[in-house]
Short mmCIF file of C-alpha atoms in Angstrom, two decimals:
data_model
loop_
_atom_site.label_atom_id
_atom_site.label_comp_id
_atom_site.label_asym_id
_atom_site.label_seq_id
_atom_site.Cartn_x
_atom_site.Cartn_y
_atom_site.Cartn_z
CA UNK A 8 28.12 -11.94 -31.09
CA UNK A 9 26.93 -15.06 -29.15
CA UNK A 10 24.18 -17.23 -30.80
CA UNK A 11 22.11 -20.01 -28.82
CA UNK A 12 19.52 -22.01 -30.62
CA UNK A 13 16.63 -21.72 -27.85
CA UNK A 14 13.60 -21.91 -30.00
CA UNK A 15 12.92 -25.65 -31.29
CA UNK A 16 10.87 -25.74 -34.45
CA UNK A 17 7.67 -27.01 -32.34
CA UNK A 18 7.89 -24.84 -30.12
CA UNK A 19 7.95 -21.63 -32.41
CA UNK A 20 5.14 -23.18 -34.48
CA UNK A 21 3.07 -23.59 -31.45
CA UNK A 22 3.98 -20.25 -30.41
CA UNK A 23 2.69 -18.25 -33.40
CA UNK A 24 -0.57 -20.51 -33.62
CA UNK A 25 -1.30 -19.98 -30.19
CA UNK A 26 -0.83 -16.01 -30.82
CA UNK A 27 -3.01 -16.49 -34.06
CA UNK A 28 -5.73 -18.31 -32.33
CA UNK A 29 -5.92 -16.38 -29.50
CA UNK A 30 -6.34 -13.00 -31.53
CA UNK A 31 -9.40 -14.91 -33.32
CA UNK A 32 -11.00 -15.96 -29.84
CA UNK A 33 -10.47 -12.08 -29.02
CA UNK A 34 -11.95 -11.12 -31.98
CA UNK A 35 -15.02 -13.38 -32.16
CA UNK A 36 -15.52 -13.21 -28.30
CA UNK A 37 -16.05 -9.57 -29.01
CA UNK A 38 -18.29 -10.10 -31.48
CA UNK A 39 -20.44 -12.02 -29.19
CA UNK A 40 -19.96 -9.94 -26.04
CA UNK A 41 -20.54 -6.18 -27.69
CA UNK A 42 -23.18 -7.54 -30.70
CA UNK A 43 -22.87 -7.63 -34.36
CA UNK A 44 -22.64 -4.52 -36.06
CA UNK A 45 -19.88 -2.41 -38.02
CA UNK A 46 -16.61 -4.70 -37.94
CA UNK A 47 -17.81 -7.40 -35.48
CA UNK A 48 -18.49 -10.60 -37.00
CA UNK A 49 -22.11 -11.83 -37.12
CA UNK A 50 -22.90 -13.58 -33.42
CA UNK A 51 -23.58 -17.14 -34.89
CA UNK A 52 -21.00 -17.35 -37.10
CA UNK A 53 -18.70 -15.83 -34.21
CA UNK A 54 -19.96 -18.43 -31.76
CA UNK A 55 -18.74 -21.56 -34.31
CA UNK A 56 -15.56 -19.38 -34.55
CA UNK A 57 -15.16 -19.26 -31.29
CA UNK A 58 -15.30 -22.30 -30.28
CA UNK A 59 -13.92 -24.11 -32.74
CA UNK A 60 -10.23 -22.12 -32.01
CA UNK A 61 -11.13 -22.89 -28.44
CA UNK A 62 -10.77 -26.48 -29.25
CA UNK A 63 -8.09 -26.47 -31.29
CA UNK A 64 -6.24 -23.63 -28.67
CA UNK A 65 -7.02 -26.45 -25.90
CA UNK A 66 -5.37 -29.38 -28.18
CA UNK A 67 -2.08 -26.80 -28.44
CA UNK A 68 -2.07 -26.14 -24.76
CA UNK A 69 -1.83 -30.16 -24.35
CA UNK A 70 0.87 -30.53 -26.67
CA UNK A 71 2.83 -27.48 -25.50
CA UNK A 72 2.76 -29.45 -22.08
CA UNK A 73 3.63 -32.70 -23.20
CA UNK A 74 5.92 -30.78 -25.18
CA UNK A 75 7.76 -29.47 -22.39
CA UNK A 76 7.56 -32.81 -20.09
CA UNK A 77 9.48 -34.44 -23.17
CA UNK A 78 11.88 -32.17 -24.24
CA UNK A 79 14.97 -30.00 -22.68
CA UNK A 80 12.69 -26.80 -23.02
CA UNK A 81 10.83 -27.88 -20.00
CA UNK A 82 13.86 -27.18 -18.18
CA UNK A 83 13.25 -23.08 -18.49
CA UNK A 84 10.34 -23.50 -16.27
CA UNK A 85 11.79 -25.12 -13.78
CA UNK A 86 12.13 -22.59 -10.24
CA UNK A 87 15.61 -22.65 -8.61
CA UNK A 88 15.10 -21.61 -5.17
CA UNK A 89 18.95 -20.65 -4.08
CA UNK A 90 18.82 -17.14 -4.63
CA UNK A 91 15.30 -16.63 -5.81
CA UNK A 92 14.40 -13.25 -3.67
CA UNK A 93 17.51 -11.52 -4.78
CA UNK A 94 16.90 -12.77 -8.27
CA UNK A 95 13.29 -11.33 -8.53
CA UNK A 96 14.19 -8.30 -7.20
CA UNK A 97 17.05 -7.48 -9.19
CA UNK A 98 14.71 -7.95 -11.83
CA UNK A 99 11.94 -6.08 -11.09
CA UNK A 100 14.21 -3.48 -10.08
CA UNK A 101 15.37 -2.98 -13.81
CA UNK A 102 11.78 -3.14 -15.55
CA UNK A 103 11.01 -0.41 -13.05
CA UNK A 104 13.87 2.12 -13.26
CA UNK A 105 17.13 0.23 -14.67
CA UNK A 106 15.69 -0.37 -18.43
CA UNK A 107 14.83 3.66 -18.28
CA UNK A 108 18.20 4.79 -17.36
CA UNK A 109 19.93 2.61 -19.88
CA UNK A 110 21.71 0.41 -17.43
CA UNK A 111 22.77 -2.79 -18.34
CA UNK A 112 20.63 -5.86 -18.46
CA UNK A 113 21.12 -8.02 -14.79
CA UNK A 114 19.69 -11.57 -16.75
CA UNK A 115 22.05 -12.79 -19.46
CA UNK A 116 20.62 -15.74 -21.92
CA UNK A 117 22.05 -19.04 -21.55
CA UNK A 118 21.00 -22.46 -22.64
CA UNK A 119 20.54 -23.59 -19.14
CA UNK A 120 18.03 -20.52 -18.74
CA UNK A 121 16.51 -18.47 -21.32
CA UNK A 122 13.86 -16.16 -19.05
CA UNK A 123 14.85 -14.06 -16.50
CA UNK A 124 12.76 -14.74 -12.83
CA UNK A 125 10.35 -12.56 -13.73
CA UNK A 126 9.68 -13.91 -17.05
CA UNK A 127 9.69 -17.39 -15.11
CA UNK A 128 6.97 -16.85 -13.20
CA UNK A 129 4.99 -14.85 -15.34
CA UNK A 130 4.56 -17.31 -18.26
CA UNK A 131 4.09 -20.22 -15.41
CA UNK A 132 1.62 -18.32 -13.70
CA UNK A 133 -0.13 -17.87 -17.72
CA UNK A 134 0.41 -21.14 -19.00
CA UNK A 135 -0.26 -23.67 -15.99
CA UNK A 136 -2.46 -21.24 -14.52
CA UNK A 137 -4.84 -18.83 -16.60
CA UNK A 138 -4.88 -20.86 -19.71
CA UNK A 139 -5.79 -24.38 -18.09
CA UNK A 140 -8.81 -22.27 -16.20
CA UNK A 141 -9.55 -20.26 -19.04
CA UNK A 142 -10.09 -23.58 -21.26
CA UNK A 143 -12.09 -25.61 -18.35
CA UNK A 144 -14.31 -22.44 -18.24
CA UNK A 145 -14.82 -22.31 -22.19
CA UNK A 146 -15.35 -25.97 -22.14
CA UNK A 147 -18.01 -25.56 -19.19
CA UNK A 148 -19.57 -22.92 -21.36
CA UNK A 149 -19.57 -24.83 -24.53
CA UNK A 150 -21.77 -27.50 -22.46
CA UNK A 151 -23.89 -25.52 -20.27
CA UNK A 152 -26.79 -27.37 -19.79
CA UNK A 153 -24.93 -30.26 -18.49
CA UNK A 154 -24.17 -27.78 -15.51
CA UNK A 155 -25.94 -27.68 -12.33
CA UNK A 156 -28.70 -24.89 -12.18
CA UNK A 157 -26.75 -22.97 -9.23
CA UNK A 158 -22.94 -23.07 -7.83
CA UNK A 159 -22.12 -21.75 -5.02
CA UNK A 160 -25.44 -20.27 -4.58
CA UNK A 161 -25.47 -18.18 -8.20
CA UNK A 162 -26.38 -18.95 -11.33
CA UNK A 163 -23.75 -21.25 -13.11
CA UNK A 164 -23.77 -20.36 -16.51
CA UNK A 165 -23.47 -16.40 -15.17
CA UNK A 166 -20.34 -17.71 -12.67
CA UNK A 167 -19.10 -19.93 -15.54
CA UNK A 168 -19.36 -17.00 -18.10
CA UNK A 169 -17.47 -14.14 -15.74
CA UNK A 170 -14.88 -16.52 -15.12
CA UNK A 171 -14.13 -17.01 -18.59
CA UNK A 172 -13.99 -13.26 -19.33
CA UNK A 173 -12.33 -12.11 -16.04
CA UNK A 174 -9.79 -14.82 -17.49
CA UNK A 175 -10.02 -13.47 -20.46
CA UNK A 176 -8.88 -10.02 -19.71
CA UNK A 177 -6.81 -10.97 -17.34
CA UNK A 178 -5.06 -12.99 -20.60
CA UNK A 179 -5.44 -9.92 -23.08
CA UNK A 180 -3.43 -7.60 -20.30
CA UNK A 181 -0.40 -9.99 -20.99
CA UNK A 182 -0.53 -10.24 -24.17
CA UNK A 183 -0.01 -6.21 -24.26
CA UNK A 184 2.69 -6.25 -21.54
CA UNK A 185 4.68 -9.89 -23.44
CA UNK A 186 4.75 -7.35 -26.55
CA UNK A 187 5.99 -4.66 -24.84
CA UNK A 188 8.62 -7.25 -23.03
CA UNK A 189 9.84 -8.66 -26.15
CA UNK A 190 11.46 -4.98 -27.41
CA UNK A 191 13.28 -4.87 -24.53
CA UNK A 192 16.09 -7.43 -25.74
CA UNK A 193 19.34 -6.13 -26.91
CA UNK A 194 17.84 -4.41 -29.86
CA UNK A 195 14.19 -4.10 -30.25
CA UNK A 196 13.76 -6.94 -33.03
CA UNK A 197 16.06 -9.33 -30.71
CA UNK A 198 13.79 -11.10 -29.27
CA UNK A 199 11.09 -11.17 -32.10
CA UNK A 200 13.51 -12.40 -34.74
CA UNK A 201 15.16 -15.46 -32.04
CA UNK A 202 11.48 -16.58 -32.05
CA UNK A 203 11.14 -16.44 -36.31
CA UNK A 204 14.65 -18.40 -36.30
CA UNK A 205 15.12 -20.12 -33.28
CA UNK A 206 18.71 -18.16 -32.85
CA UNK A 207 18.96 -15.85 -29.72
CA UNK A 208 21.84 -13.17 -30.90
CA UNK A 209 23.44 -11.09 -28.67
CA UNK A 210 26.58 -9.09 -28.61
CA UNK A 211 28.83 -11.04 -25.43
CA UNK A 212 32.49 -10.64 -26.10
CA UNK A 213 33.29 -13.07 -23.48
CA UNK A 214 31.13 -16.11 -25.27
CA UNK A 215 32.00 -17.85 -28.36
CA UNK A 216 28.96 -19.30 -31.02
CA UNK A 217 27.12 -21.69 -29.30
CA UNK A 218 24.85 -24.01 -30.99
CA UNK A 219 21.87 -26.48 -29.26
CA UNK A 220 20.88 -29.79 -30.98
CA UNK A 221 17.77 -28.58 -33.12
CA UNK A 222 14.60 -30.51 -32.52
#
């Protein structure tokens, strides 16, 4: 059993905020969208809600950032061209048929690389991409009458408020397919628990215990 420490203590804290916050912006930007009634939350009370995990889910996306601009962890994100194509389609090769046919996993963990290519570009394409448009669109929400009356010839608050919930869903789909993606480790708790503990276990008989300076 090899065990690499991949999950820093800010960085799983940030982690299960972010998840917490974002399932009470789902929940109160239901509330708002499909009206009060049965178990939606009142709409003014869901609006102060809202935004108020809005700003504090914009203050974690800074620090998860700055986070990884400081820090080792930003390493993980970084895109190593030399072998890229093969890479990605190895991958998507094994979510598609491999993983159903039992056949072993093509990405190993290491602590030079803890997501496979697909993984890579996934959570860069959702965290410097969806989130930073889905919080400029809140924020141009939350001050709406500063806007201009029209953008590119509609309405702006109308553009403004289908970008936020095209983003929105967009967001909400990979949430459901990163929980389906996390019981596809080893076991289906592997990945789950290395994100609780900040230990990635995984039966290699050809590695040895190795452990990361925690931080």
């Amino acid at each position: 059993m090899s065990a690499l420490y991949l999950y820093p203590r800010w960085l799983r804290a940030w982690h299960w905020i972010n998840a917490l916050l974002f399932l009470v912006l789902m929940y109160t930007g239901a509330s708002m969208h499909f009206g009060e009634g049965g178990w939606l939350m009142p709409f003014d009370l869901a609006v102060t809600v809202h935004n108020t995990a809005g700003i504090l889910l914009t203050l974690g996306w800074i620090g998860f950032v700055v986070g990884n601009l400081t820090t080792e962890n930003g390493r993980h994100y970084r895109i190593h061209l030399s072998g890229f194509v093969d890479r990605l389609i190895v991958q998507g090769r094994y979510y598609a048929q491999g993983i159903f046919r039992n056949e072993p996993h093509p990405f190993h963990v290491s602590v030079g690389m803890k997501f496979n290519t697909l993984q890579q570009l996934s959570y860069l394409g959702v965290m410097f991409g969806l989130m930073p448009l889905l919080i400029l669109s809140g924020w141009a929400f939350l001050f709406s009458v500063s806007l201009p009356e029209t953008l590119l010839g509609l309405p702006s608050v109308w553009l403004v408020a289908m970008a936020h919930l095209t983003l929105a869903y967009l967001l909400v789909l990979f949430l459901l397919v990163h929980m389906y993606i996390i019981t596809t480790g080893e076991t289906v708790t592997t990945n789950l628990r290395a994100m609780i503990t900040g230990w990635h276990r995984e039966d290699d008989p050809s590695s040895g215990q190795t452990e990361e300076a925690k931080s």
